[in-house]
PDB file of C-alpha atoms in Angstrom:
ATOM      1  CA  UNK N 925     120.091  99.732  94.787  1.00 93.00           C
ATOM      2  CA  UNK N 926     117.352 101.978  96.170  1.00 97.00           C
ATOM      3  CA  UNK N 927     115.026 100.861  98.943  1.00 97.00           C
ATOM      4  CA  UNK N 928     111.632 102.561  98.940  1.00 97.00           C
ATOM      5  CA  UNK N 929     109.190 102.165 101.808  1.00 96.00           C
ATOM      6  CA  UNK N 930     105.533 103.153 101.865  1.00 95.00           C
ATOM      7  CA  UNK N 931     106.167 106.818 102.650  1.00 94.00           C
ATOM      8  CA  UNK N 932     108.754 107.077  99.853  1.00 95.00           C
ATOM      9  CA  UNK N 933     106.210 105.699  97.390  1.00 95.00           C
ATOM     10  CA  UNK N 934     103.027 107.450  98.495  1.00 93.00           C
ATOM     11  CA  UNK N 935     104.501 110.771  99.639  1.00 87.00           C
ATOM     12  CA  UNK N 936     104.266 113.747  97.286  1.00 81.00           C
ATOM     13  CA  UNK N 937     102.078 111.736  94.923  1.00 89.00           C
ATOM     14  CA  UNK N 938     101.878 112.765  91.266  1.00 93.00           C
ATOM     15  CA  UNK N 939      98.353 111.538  90.559  1.00 96.00           C
ATOM     16  CA  UNK N 940      98.256 112.633  86.926  1.00 96.00           C
ATOM     17  CA  UNK N 941     101.710 111.150  86.357  1.00 95.00           C
ATOM     18  CA  UNK N 942     100.665 107.802  87.807  1.00 96.00           C
ATOM     19  CA  UNK N 943      97.573 107.667  85.585  1.00 97.00           C
ATOM     20  CA  UNK N 944      99.706 108.599  82.580  1.00 97.00           C
ATOM     21  CA  UNK N 945     102.020 105.692  83.485  1.00 96.00           C
ATOM     22  CA  UNK N 946      99.080 103.290  83.506  1.00 97.00           C
ATOM     23  CA  UNK N 947      98.037 104.548  80.077  1.00 97.00           C
ATOM     24  CA  UNK N 948     101.578 103.891  78.831  1.00 96.00           C
ATOM     25  CA  UNK N 949     101.253 100.364  80.212  1.00 96.00           C
ATOM     26  CA  UNK N 950      97.999  99.896  78.296  1.00 97.00           C
ATOM     27  CA  UNK N 951      99.724 100.974  75.076  1.00 96.00           C
ATOM     28  CA  UNK N 952     102.536  98.495  75.732  1.00 96.00           C
ATOM     29  CA  UNK N 953      99.857  95.851  76.336  1.00 96.00           C
ATOM     30  CA  UNK N 954      98.266  96.606  72.963  1.00 95.00           C
ATOM     31  CA  UNK N 955     101.644  96.541  71.181  1.00 93.00           C
ATOM     32  CA  UNK N 956     102.551  93.219  72.864  1.00 93.00           C
ATOM     33  CA  UNK N 957     106.110  94.471  73.417  1.00 93.00           C
ATOM     34  CA  UNK N 958     106.494  92.713  76.763  1.00 95.00           C
ATOM     35  CA  UNK N 959     106.766  89.226  78.248  1.00 96.00           C
ATOM     36  CA  UNK N 960     104.430  88.335  81.099  1.00 95.00           C
ATOM     37  CA  UNK N 961     103.404  84.839  82.210  1.00 93.00           C
ATOM     38  CA  UNK N 962     100.038  84.137  83.765  1.00 88.00           C
ATOM     39  CA  UNK N 963      99.821  85.369  87.321  1.00 86.00           C
ATOM     40  CA  UNK N 964     100.503  82.568  89.791  1.00 91.00           C
ATOM     41  CA  UNK N 965      97.850  82.160  92.496  1.00 87.00           C
ATOM     42  CA  UNK N 966      98.546  79.946  95.489  1.00 93.00           C
ATOM     43  CA  UNK N 967      95.528  79.658  97.785  1.00 89.00           C
ATOM     44  CA  UNK N 968      95.708  78.546 101.401  1.00 93.00           C
ATOM     45  CA  UNK N 969      92.220  78.628 102.847  1.00 89.00           C
ATOM     46  CA  UNK N 970      90.987  82.197 102.423  1.00 86.00           C
ATOM     47  CA  UNK N 971      94.542  83.515 102.012  1.00 91.00           C
ATOM     48  CA  UNK N 972      96.336  83.954  98.683  1.00 91.00           C
ATOM     49  CA  UNK N 973      99.930  84.323  97.510  1.00 94.00           C
ATOM     50  CA  UNK N 974     100.329  86.138  94.181  1.00 93.00           C
ATOM     51  CA  UNK N 975     103.549  85.913  92.137  1.00 95.00           C
ATOM     52  CA  UNK N 976     103.692  88.476  89.318  1.00 95.00           C
ATOM     53  CA  UNK N 977     106.780  88.841  87.051  1.00 96.00           C
ATOM     54  CA  UNK N 978     107.006  90.896  83.852  1.00 97.00           C
ATOM     55  CA  UNK N 979     109.721  91.883  81.349  1.00 95.00           C
ATOM     56  CA  UNK N 980     109.631  95.035  79.170  1.00 92.00           C
ATOM     57  CA  UNK N 981     112.202  96.689  76.926  1.00 90.00           C
ATOM     58  CA  UNK N 982     113.468  99.043  79.633  1.00 88.00           C
ATOM     59  CA  UNK N 983     112.935  97.215  82.931  1.00 90.00           C
ATOM     60  CA  UNK N 984     111.717  93.978  84.383  1.00 95.00           C
ATOM     61  CA  UNK N 985     110.359  93.236  87.782  1.00 97.00           C
ATOM     62  CA  UNK N 986     108.637  90.834  90.114  1.00 98.00           C
ATOM     63  CA  UNK N 987     105.994  91.482  92.723  1.00 98.00           C
ATOM     64  CA  UNK N 988     105.171  88.951  95.423  1.00 97.00           C
ATOM     65  CA  UNK N 989     102.029  89.756  97.393  1.00 94.00           C
ATOM     66  CA  UNK N 990     100.172  88.014 100.193  1.00 94.00           C
ATOM     67  CA  UNK N 991      96.447  88.707 100.519  1.00 89.00           C
ATOM     68  CA  UNK N 992      95.041  87.879 103.962  1.00 91.00           C
ATOM     69  CA  UNK N 993      91.399  89.095 104.154  1.00 84.00           C
ATOM     70  CA  UNK N 994      91.125  88.141 107.826  1.00 85.00           C
ATOM     71  CA  UNK N 995      93.767  90.678 108.792  1.00 87.00           C
ATOM     72  CA  UNK N 996      91.255  93.520 108.685  1.00 78.00           C
ATOM     73  CA  UNK N 997      89.545  92.179 111.809  1.00 79.00           C
ATOM     74  CA  UNK N 998      92.936  92.192 113.567  1.00 84.00           C
ATOM     75  CA  UNK N 999      93.732  95.779 112.668  1.00 79.00           C
ATOM     76  CA  UNK N1000      96.413  94.691 110.197  1.00 84.00           C
ATOM     77  CA  UNK N1001      96.716  95.341 106.448  1.00 83.00           C
ATOM     78  CA  UNK N1002      95.133  92.634 104.307  1.00 85.00           C
ATOM     79  CA  UNK N1003      97.824  93.052 101.610  1.00 87.00           C
ATOM     80  CA  UNK N1004     101.593  92.938 102.100  1.00 93.00           C
ATOM     81  CA  UNK N1005     104.556  92.080  99.919  1.00 96.00           C
ATOM     82  CA  UNK N1006     107.610  93.213  98.011  1.00 98.00           C
ATOM     83  CA  UNK N1007     108.409  94.583  94.551  1.00 98.00           C
ATOM     84  CA  UNK N1008     111.822  94.135  92.918  1.00 98.00           C
ATOM     85  CA  UNK N1009     112.652  96.346  89.924  1.00 98.00           C
ATOM     86  CA  UNK N1010     115.546  95.360  87.637  1.00 97.00           C
ATOM     87  CA  UNK N1011     117.347  96.892  84.671  1.00 94.00           C
ATOM     88  CA  UNK N1012     116.639  95.120  81.389  1.00 92.00           C
ATOM     89  CA  UNK N1013     120.157  95.996  80.213  1.00 92.00           C
ATOM     90  CA  UNK N1014     122.164  93.973  82.726  1.00 94.00           C
ATOM     91  CA  UNK N1015     119.655  92.523  85.198  1.00 94.00           C
ATOM     92  CA  UNK N1016     120.935  94.623  88.092  1.00 95.00           C
ATOM     93  CA  UNK N1017     118.474  95.412  90.878  1.00 97.00           C
ATOM     94  CA  UNK N1018     117.442  99.043  90.645  1.00 97.00           C
ATOM     95  CA  UNK N1019     115.069  99.117  93.578  1.00 98.00           C
ATOM     96  CA  UNK N1020     113.373  97.092  96.286  1.00 98.00           C
ATOM     97  CA  UNK N1021     109.959  98.526  97.079  1.00 98.00           C
ATOM     98  CA  UNK N1022     107.047  98.074  99.453  1.00 97.00           C
ATOM     99  CA  UNK N1023     104.819  95.807  97.365  1.00 96.00           C
ATOM    100  CA  UNK N1024     101.604  96.751  99.140  1.00 95.00           C
ATOM    101  CA  UNK N1025     102.234 100.447  98.453  1.00 96.00           C
ATOM    102  CA  UNK N1026     102.956  99.756  94.774  1.00 97.00           C
ATOM    103  CA  UNK N1027      99.727  97.730  94.578  1.00 95.00           C
ATOM    104  CA  UNK N1028      97.705 100.491  96.226  1.00 95.00           C
ATOM    105  CA  UNK N1029      99.069 103.235  93.989  1.00 97.00           C
ATOM    106  CA  UNK N1030      98.940 101.404  90.686  1.00 97.00           C
ATOM    107  CA  UNK N1031      95.446  99.995  91.318  1.00 96.00           C
ATOM    108  CA  UNK N1032      94.252 103.431  92.342  1.00 98.00           C
ATOM    109  CA  UNK N1033      95.724 104.784  89.113  1.00 98.00           C
ATOM    110  CA  UNK N1034      94.013 102.019  87.102  1.00 98.00           C
ATOM    111  CA  UNK N1035      90.671 103.042  88.592  1.00 98.00           C
ATOM    112  CA  UNK N1036      91.483 106.689  87.965  1.00 98.00           C
ATOM    113  CA  UNK N1037      92.179 105.984  84.281  1.00 97.00           C
ATOM    114  CA  UNK N1038      88.774 104.312  83.984  1.00 97.00           C
ATOM    115  CA  UNK N1039      87.105 107.375  85.480  1.00 96.00           C
ATOM    116  CA  UNK N1040      89.166 109.657  83.233  1.00 95.00           C
ATOM    117  CA  UNK N1041      88.063 107.845  80.048  1.00 94.00           C
ATOM    118  CA  UNK N1042      84.585 106.545  80.904  1.00 94.00           C
ATOM    119  CA  UNK N1043      82.884 108.959  83.300  1.00 93.00           C
ATOM    120  CA  UNK N1044      81.856 111.465  80.660  1.00 85.00           C
ATOM    121  CA  UNK N1045      81.090 115.124  81.242  1.00 84.00           C
ATOM    122  CA  UNK N1046      79.191 116.586  84.157  1.00 87.00           C
ATOM    123  CA  UNK N1047      79.745 113.847  86.741  1.00 93.00           C
ATOM    124  CA  UNK N1048      80.011 115.320  90.225  1.00 96.00           C
ATOM    125  CA  UNK N1049      79.398 112.486  92.685  1.00 98.00           C
ATOM    126  CA  UNK N1050      81.413 109.389  93.569  1.00 98.00           C
ATOM    127  CA  UNK N1051      80.471 106.432  95.748  1.00 98.00           C
ATOM    128  CA  UNK N1052      83.000 103.955  97.146  1.00 98.00           C
ATOM    129  CA  UNK N1053      82.019 100.593  98.624  1.00 98.00           C
ATOM    130  CA  UNK N1054      84.833  99.446 100.900  1.00 96.00           C
ATOM    131  CA  UNK N1055      86.866 100.927 103.729  1.00 94.00           C
ATOM    132  CA  UNK N1056      90.410  99.616 103.269  1.00 91.00           C
ATOM    133  CA  UNK N1057      93.581 100.936 101.692  1.00 92.00           C
ATOM    134  CA  UNK N1058      92.326 100.374  98.175  1.00 94.00           C
ATOM    135  CA  UNK N1059      89.098 102.258  98.843  1.00 97.00           C
ATOM    136  CA  UNK N1060      91.195 105.218 100.000  1.00 97.00           C
ATOM    137  CA  UNK N1061      93.374 105.305  96.880  1.00 98.00           C
ATOM    138  CA  UNK N1062      90.462 104.672  94.527  1.00 98.00           C
ATOM    139  CA  UNK N1063      88.713 107.727  95.951  1.00 98.00           C
ATOM    140  CA  UNK N1064      91.843 109.886  95.720  1.00 98.00           C
ATOM    141  CA  UNK N1065      92.605 108.979  92.113  1.00 98.00           C
ATOM    142  CA  UNK N1066      88.971 109.289  91.006  1.00 98.00           C
ATOM    143  CA  UNK N1067      88.832 112.806  92.452  1.00 98.00           C
ATOM    144  CA  UNK N1068      91.935 113.712  90.437  1.00 97.00           C
ATOM    145  CA  UNK N1069      90.444 112.173  87.278  1.00 96.00           C
ATOM    146  CA  UNK N1070      87.096 114.000  87.385  1.00 95.00           C
ATOM    147  CA  UNK N1071      85.669 117.144  88.969  1.00 95.00           C
ATOM    148  CA  UNK N1072      84.098 115.340  91.908  1.00 97.00           C
ATOM    149  CA  UNK N1073      82.233 117.477  94.429  1.00 97.00           C
ATOM    150  CA  UNK N1074      80.924 114.760  96.760  1.00 98.00           C
ATOM    151  CA  UNK N1075      82.254 111.341  97.815  1.00 98.00           C
ATOM    152  CA  UNK N1076      79.977 108.843  99.566  1.00 98.00           C
ATOM    153  CA  UNK N1077      81.446 105.956 101.569  1.00 98.00           C
ATOM    154  CA  UNK N1078      79.829 102.715 102.720  1.00 98.00           C
ATOM    155  CA  UNK N1079      81.326  99.622 104.331  1.00 95.00           C
ATOM    156  CA  UNK N1080      80.308  96.779 106.605  1.00 91.00           C
ATOM    157  CA  UNK N1081      82.060  98.437 109.534  1.00 92.00           C
ATOM    158  CA  UNK N1082      80.651 101.866 110.355  1.00 95.00           C
ATOM    159  CA  UNK N1083      83.741 102.647 112.444  1.00 95.00           C
ATOM    160  CA  UNK N1084      86.103 101.889 109.540  1.00 94.00           C
ATOM    161  CA  UNK N1085      83.919 103.878 107.156  1.00 97.00           C
ATOM    162  CA  UNK N1086      84.092 106.817 109.553  1.00 98.00           C
ATOM    163  CA  UNK N1087      87.898 106.569 109.724  1.00 97.00           C
ATOM    164  CA  UNK N1088      88.119 106.478 105.927  1.00 98.00           C
ATOM    165  CA  UNK N1089      85.936 109.589 105.715  1.00 98.00           C
ATOM    166  CA  UNK N1090      88.305 111.400 108.091  1.00 97.00           C
ATOM    167  CA  UNK N1091      91.340 110.427 106.001  1.00 97.00           C
ATOM    168  CA  UNK N1092      89.675 111.577 102.792  1.00 98.00           C
ATOM    169  CA  UNK N1093      88.607 114.902 104.298  1.00 97.00           C
ATOM    170  CA  UNK N1094      92.228 115.532 105.250  1.00 96.00           C
ATOM    171  CA  UNK N1095      93.365 114.827 101.674  1.00 95.00           C
ATOM    172  CA  UNK N1096      90.592 116.207  99.495  1.00 95.00           C
ATOM    173  CA  UNK N1097      89.960 119.636 100.985  1.00 89.00           C
ATOM    174  CA  UNK N1098      86.810 121.126  99.456  1.00 91.00           C
ATOM    175  CA  UNK N1099      85.285 117.779  98.399  1.00 97.00           C
ATOM    176  CA  UNK N1100      82.247 116.908 100.544  1.00 98.00           C
ATOM    177  CA  UNK N1101      82.700 113.475 102.178  1.00 98.00           C
ATOM    178  CA  UNK N1102      79.579 111.593 103.326  1.00 97.00           C
ATOM    179  CA  UNK N1103      79.238 108.323 105.242  1.00 98.00           C
ATOM    180  CA  UNK N1104      76.238 106.307 104.040  1.00 98.00           C
ATOM    181  CA  UNK N1105      74.175 103.855 106.069  1.00 97.00           C
ATOM    182  CA  UNK N1106      73.558 101.465 103.167  1.00 97.00           C
ATOM    183  CA  UNK N1107      74.670 100.596  99.658  1.00 97.00           C
ATOM    184  CA  UNK N1108      71.230 101.697  98.443  1.00 97.00           C
ATOM    185  CA  UNK N1109      71.758 105.175  99.865  1.00 97.00           C
ATOM    186  CA  UNK N1110      75.188 105.372  98.246  1.00 98.00           C
ATOM    187  CA  UNK N1111      73.884 104.303  94.833  1.00 97.00           C
ATOM    188  CA  UNK N1112      71.160 106.936  94.844  1.00 96.00           C
ATOM    189  CA  UNK N1113      73.744 109.662  95.538  1.00 96.00           C
ATOM    190  CA  UNK N1114      76.480 108.604  93.072  1.00 97.00           C
ATOM    191  CA  UNK N1115      77.219 109.071  89.359  1.00 96.00           C
ATOM    192  CA  UNK N1116      80.288 106.808  89.665  1.00 97.00           C
ATOM    193  CA  UNK N1117      80.384 103.731  91.901  1.00 98.00           C
ATOM    194  CA  UNK N1118      83.656 102.023  92.817  1.00 98.00           C
ATOM    195  CA  UNK N1119      83.687  98.653  94.575  1.00 97.00           C
ATOM    196  CA  UNK N1120      86.915  97.857  96.410  1.00 96.00           C
ATOM    197  CA  UNK N1121      86.218  94.914  98.703  1.00 92.00           C
ATOM    198  CA  UNK N1122      87.311  91.324  99.267  1.00 85.00           C
ATOM    199  CA  UNK N1123      83.702  90.115  99.146  1.00 87.00           C
ATOM    200  CA  UNK N1124      82.691  86.729  97.795  1.00 87.00           C
ATOM    201  CA  UNK N1125      79.032  87.744  97.603  1.00 91.00           C
ATOM    202  CA  UNK N1126      77.690  90.801  95.828  1.00 93.00           C
ATOM    203  CA  UNK N1127      77.927  94.098  97.711  1.00 94.00           C
ATOM    204  CA  UNK N1128      75.356  96.037  95.656  1.00 96.00           C
ATOM    205  CA  UNK N1129      71.571  95.531  95.709  1.00 94.00           C
ATOM    206  CA  UNK N1130      70.079  93.454  92.895  1.00 94.00           C
ATOM    207  CA  UNK N1131      67.784  96.297  91.853  1.00 95.00           C
ATOM    208  CA  UNK N1132      68.086  97.631  88.290  1.00 95.00           C
ATOM    209  CA  UNK N1133      66.189 100.830  89.114  1.00 94.00           C
ATOM    210  CA  UNK N1134      69.058 102.198  91.214  1.00 95.00           C
ATOM    211  CA  UNK N1135      71.874 100.697  89.111  1.00 96.00           C
ATOM    212  CA  UNK N1136      70.995 102.229  85.749  1.00 94.00           C
ATOM    213  CA  UNK N1137      72.893 105.107  84.159  1.00 93.00           C
ATOM    214  CA  UNK N1138      76.066 104.970  86.237  1.00 95.00           C
ATOM    215  CA  UNK N1139      79.722 104.130  85.711  1.00 96.00           C
ATOM    216  CA  UNK N1140      80.808 101.136  87.792  1.00 97.00           C
ATOM    217  CA  UNK N1141      84.493 100.542  88.505  1.00 98.00           C
ATOM    218  CA  UNK N1142      84.939  97.101  90.059  1.00 97.00           C
ATOM    219  CA  UNK N1143      88.315  96.489  91.685  1.00 95.00           C
ATOM    220  CA  UNK N1144      87.944  93.809  94.336  1.00 88.00           C
ATOM    221  CA  UNK N1145      87.076  90.484  92.679  1.00 83.00           C
ATOM    222  CA  UNK N1146      90.252  88.800  91.426  1.00 81.00           C
ATOM    223  CA  UNK N1147      89.235  85.118  91.763  1.00 82.00           C
ATOM    224  CA  UNK N1148      86.393  83.117  90.155  1.00 87.00           C
ATOM    225  CA  UNK N1149      84.618  82.671  93.499  1.00 87.00           C
ATOM    226  CA  UNK N1150      84.617  86.399  94.293  1.00 88.00           C
ATOM    227  CA  UNK N1151      81.814  88.747  93.210  1.00 94.00           C
ATOM    228  CA  UNK N1152      80.962  92.340  93.986  1.00 96.00           C
ATOM    229  CA  UNK N1153      78.391  93.032  91.256  1.00 96.00           C
ATOM    230  CA  UNK N1154      74.749  91.827  91.175  1.00 96.00           C
ATOM    231  CA  UNK N1155      73.120  89.995  88.269  1.00 96.00           C
ATOM    232  CA  UNK N1156      70.677  92.869  87.701  1.00 96.00           C
ATOM    233  CA  UNK N1157      73.520  95.125  86.569  1.00 97.00           C
ATOM    234  CA  UNK N1158      74.591  93.143  83.506  1.00 96.00           C
ATOM    235  CA  UNK N1159      71.497  93.437  81.253  1.00 95.00           C
ATOM    236  CA  UNK N1160      71.722  97.219  81.748  1.00 95.00           C
ATOM    237  CA  UNK N1161      75.285  97.571  80.487  1.00 93.00           C
ATOM    238  CA  UNK N1162      75.976  99.445  77.273  1.00 84.00           C
ATOM    239  CA  UNK N1163      79.740  98.963  77.598  1.00 84.00           C
ATOM    240  CA  UNK N1164      81.952  96.490  79.486  1.00 92.00           C
ATOM    241  CA  UNK N1165      85.693  97.097  79.637  1.00 96.00           C
ATOM    242  CA  UNK N1166      88.347  94.851  81.175  1.00 96.00           C
ATOM    243  CA  UNK N1167      91.960  95.685  81.933  1.00 95.00           C
ATOM    244  CA  UNK N1168      93.352  92.318  80.799  1.00 92.00           C
ATOM    245  CA  UNK N1169      92.186  89.443  78.629  1.00 90.00           C
ATOM    246  CA  UNK N1170      92.327  87.047  81.565  1.00 89.00           C
ATOM    247  CA  UNK N1171      89.875  89.138  83.616  1.00 89.00           C
ATOM    248  CA  UNK N1172      87.076  87.148  81.971  1.00 89.00           C
ATOM    249  CA  UNK N1173      88.450  83.962  83.535  1.00 88.00           C
ATOM    250  CA  UNK N1174      89.961  85.235  86.780  1.00 88.00           C
ATOM    251  CA  UNK N1175      87.109  87.345  88.134  1.00 92.00           C
ATOM    252  CA  UNK N1176      83.737  85.996  89.192  1.00 91.00           C
ATOM    253  CA  UNK N1177      82.293  89.392  88.271  1.00 94.00           C
ATOM    254  CA  UNK N1178      82.818  88.562  84.585  1.00 94.00           C
ATOM    255  CA  UNK N1179      83.138  84.772  84.525  1.00 94.00           C
ATOM    256  CA  UNK N1180      79.851  84.007  86.324  1.00 94.00           C
ATOM    257  CA  UNK N1181      77.661  86.395  84.269  1.00 94.00           C
ATOM    258  CA  UNK N1182      79.163  84.929  81.082  1.00 94.00           C
ATOM    259  CA  UNK N1183      78.314  81.420  82.273  1.00 94.00           C
ATOM    260  CA  UNK N1184      74.786  82.510  83.190  1.00 95.00           C
ATOM    261  CA  UNK N1185      74.263  84.130  79.796  1.00 94.00           C
ATOM    262  CA  UNK N1186      73.373  87.535  81.246  1.00 94.00           C
ATOM    263  CA  UNK N1187      76.281  89.083  79.388  1.00 92.00           C
ATOM    264  CA  UNK N1188      77.955  88.084  76.121  1.00 91.00           C
ATOM    265  CA  UNK N1189      81.617  88.024  75.164  1.00 90.00           C
ATOM    266  CA  UNK N1190      80.902  90.294  72.185  1.00 90.00           C
ATOM    267  CA  UNK N1191      80.047  93.146  74.558  1.00 90.00           C
ATOM    268  CA  UNK N1192      83.371  92.941  76.409  1.00 94.00           C
ATOM    269  CA  UNK N1193      86.244  95.111  75.188  1.00 94.00           C
ATOM    270  CA  UNK N1194      89.814  95.597  76.335  1.00 94.00           C
ATOM    271  CA  UNK N1195      90.224  99.008  77.927  1.00 95.00           C
ATOM    272  CA  UNK N1196      93.633  99.194  76.263  1.00 95.00           C
ATOM    273  CA  UNK N1197      91.843  99.584  72.913  1.00 93.00           C
ATOM    274  CA  UNK N1198      90.351 102.861  74.104  1.00 91.00           C
ATOM    275  CA  UNK N1199      93.688 104.121  75.361  1.00 94.00           C
ATOM    276  CA  UNK N1200      95.634 103.116  72.253  1.00 92.00           C
ATOM    277  CA  UNK N1201      93.090 104.857  70.019  1.00 89.00           C
ATOM    278  CA  UNK N1202      92.828 107.882  72.373  1.00 85.00           C
ATOM    279  CA  UNK N1203      89.076 107.418  72.766  1.00 80.00           C
ATOM    280  CA  UNK N1204      86.781 108.675  75.514  1.00 78.00           C
ATOM    281  CA  UNK N1205      83.314 107.281  76.187  1.00 75.00           C
ATOM    282  CA  UNK N1206      81.005 110.285  76.335  1.00 64.00           C
ATOM    283  CA  UNK N1207      77.582 108.737  75.770  1.00 66.00           C
ATOM    284  CA  UNK N1208      75.076 108.109  78.512  1.00 73.00           C
ATOM    285  CA  UNK N1209      74.278 104.607  79.657  1.00 89.00           C
ATOM    286  CA  UNK N1210      75.384 102.112  82.243  1.00 94.00           C
ATOM    287  CA  UNK N1211      79.080 101.302  81.926  1.00 94.00           C
ATOM    288  CA  UNK N1212      81.370  98.843  83.683  1.00 97.00           C
ATOM    289  CA  UNK N1213      85.124  98.722  84.020  1.00 97.00           C
ATOM    290  CA  UNK N1214      86.492  95.581  85.660  1.00 97.00           C
ATOM    291  CA  UNK N1215      90.110  95.307  86.809  1.00 95.00           C
ATOM    292  CA  UNK N1216      92.056  92.313  88.061  1.00 93.00           C
ATOM    293  CA  UNK N1217      95.463  93.932  87.589  1.00 93.00           C
ATOM    294  CA  UNK N1218      98.637  92.676  85.947  1.00 95.00           C
ATOM    295  CA  UNK N1219     102.383  92.750  86.479  1.00 96.00           C
ATOM    296  CA  UNK N1220     102.870  95.093  83.514  1.00 97.00           C
ATOM    297  CA  UNK N1221     101.107  97.820  85.504  1.00 97.00           C
ATOM    298  CA  UNK N1222     103.456  97.182  88.422  1.00 97.00           C
ATOM    299  CA  UNK N1223     106.714  97.521  86.519  1.00 97.00           C
ATOM    300  CA  UNK N1224     105.665 100.626  84.579  1.00 97.00           C
ATOM    301  CA  UNK N1225     104.463 102.408  87.721  1.00 97.00           C
ATOM    302  CA  UNK N1226     107.480 101.197  89.724  1.00 97.00           C
ATOM    303  CA  UNK N1227     109.807 102.577  87.037  1.00 96.00           C
ATOM    304  CA  UNK N1228     108.046 105.958  87.162  1.00 95.00           C
ATOM    305  CA  UNK N1229     108.261 106.074  90.960  1.00 96.00           C
ATOM    306  CA  UNK N1230     111.908 104.980  90.939  1.00 96.00           C
ATOM    307  CA  UNK N1231     112.902 107.654  88.413  1.00 95.00           C
ATOM    308  CA  UNK N1232     111.073 110.413  90.311  1.00 94.00           C
ATOM    309  CA  UNK N1233     112.599 109.283  93.610  1.00 94.00           C
ATOM    310  CA  UNK N1234     116.089 109.261  92.117  1.00 94.00           C
ATOM    311  CA  UNK N1235     115.619 112.787  90.768  1.00 94.00           C
ATOM    312  CA  UNK N1236     114.215 114.045  94.086  1.00 92.00           C
ATOM    313  CA  UNK N1237     116.633 112.218  96.380  1.00 92.00           C
ATOM    314  CA  UNK N1238     113.992 110.050  98.060  1.00 92.00           C
ATOM    315  CA  UNK N1239     114.495 106.496  99.288  1.00 93.00           C
ATOM    316  CA  UNK N1240     117.491 104.811 100.930  1.00 94.00           C
ATOM    317  CA  UNK N1241     120.523 103.654  98.963  1.00 94.00           C
ATOM    318  CA  UNK N1242     121.620 100.125  99.883  1.00 92.00           C
ATOM    319  CA  UNK N1243     125.099  98.787  99.215  1.00 77.00           C
TER     320      UNK N1243
END
């Protein structure tokens, strides 16, 4: 049994390989060759416990994650947990992994896949709303999915936004990193906008003039009472893609606009359809990709990380 901590998982990252793993997961999703129950949410005030098992032909696994939004004000991670990866042949435990690191990497790769397939040609600028771990990995993966020249960052805390900018400069070399004073400033500078927050109220201005013509990748809202996206965005959308069927029920960013009638179910498409048919969206227009995540992503990415670690001698063997 191999134990893998955060550094084992995030060190020497193969960004393209992780995005390829997510695309394999999408193809498995389309083929329905897996068993995955609905994700179990247990809420306790503002805090949430997520229980996410999944079984595929080669491996199965379970991720247990606690989401504590208030931790950010205490200088602690808002997400923590554990991932257990098992062999489908005999049920033996292959690896115990840092669940928060798996979540960060696979969600970053999910966002990167959306940029890879939906950004189109000629995009050079990326904006990220949020300052936490997920904002960091979303920016990294997006910059490996497209030829980004400038990344703009905005968050409620200017100090945290500044720290994120420093981390990204250390990782992204020649990419120009800018800290914005407002979401409006960020929108005006960005071809792609990623939202990676735990907000319950929208984090973008309700102004169609500065929303039009961009790709939006919304990561944060995973419960019906959470929203990152404003109403003004939805009438502009030429395409809406979701990573799972249940995103329309789980996320307030899709559920509420459907209930309000500012978007229609006929316009929503599974992103896995694009991947399975090897399609890329090249046309102009305002596009949205909404992710809530699923356990299938976790086990496919965990398997990839486990196999690379075994080949490279990373991690700690436990008896």
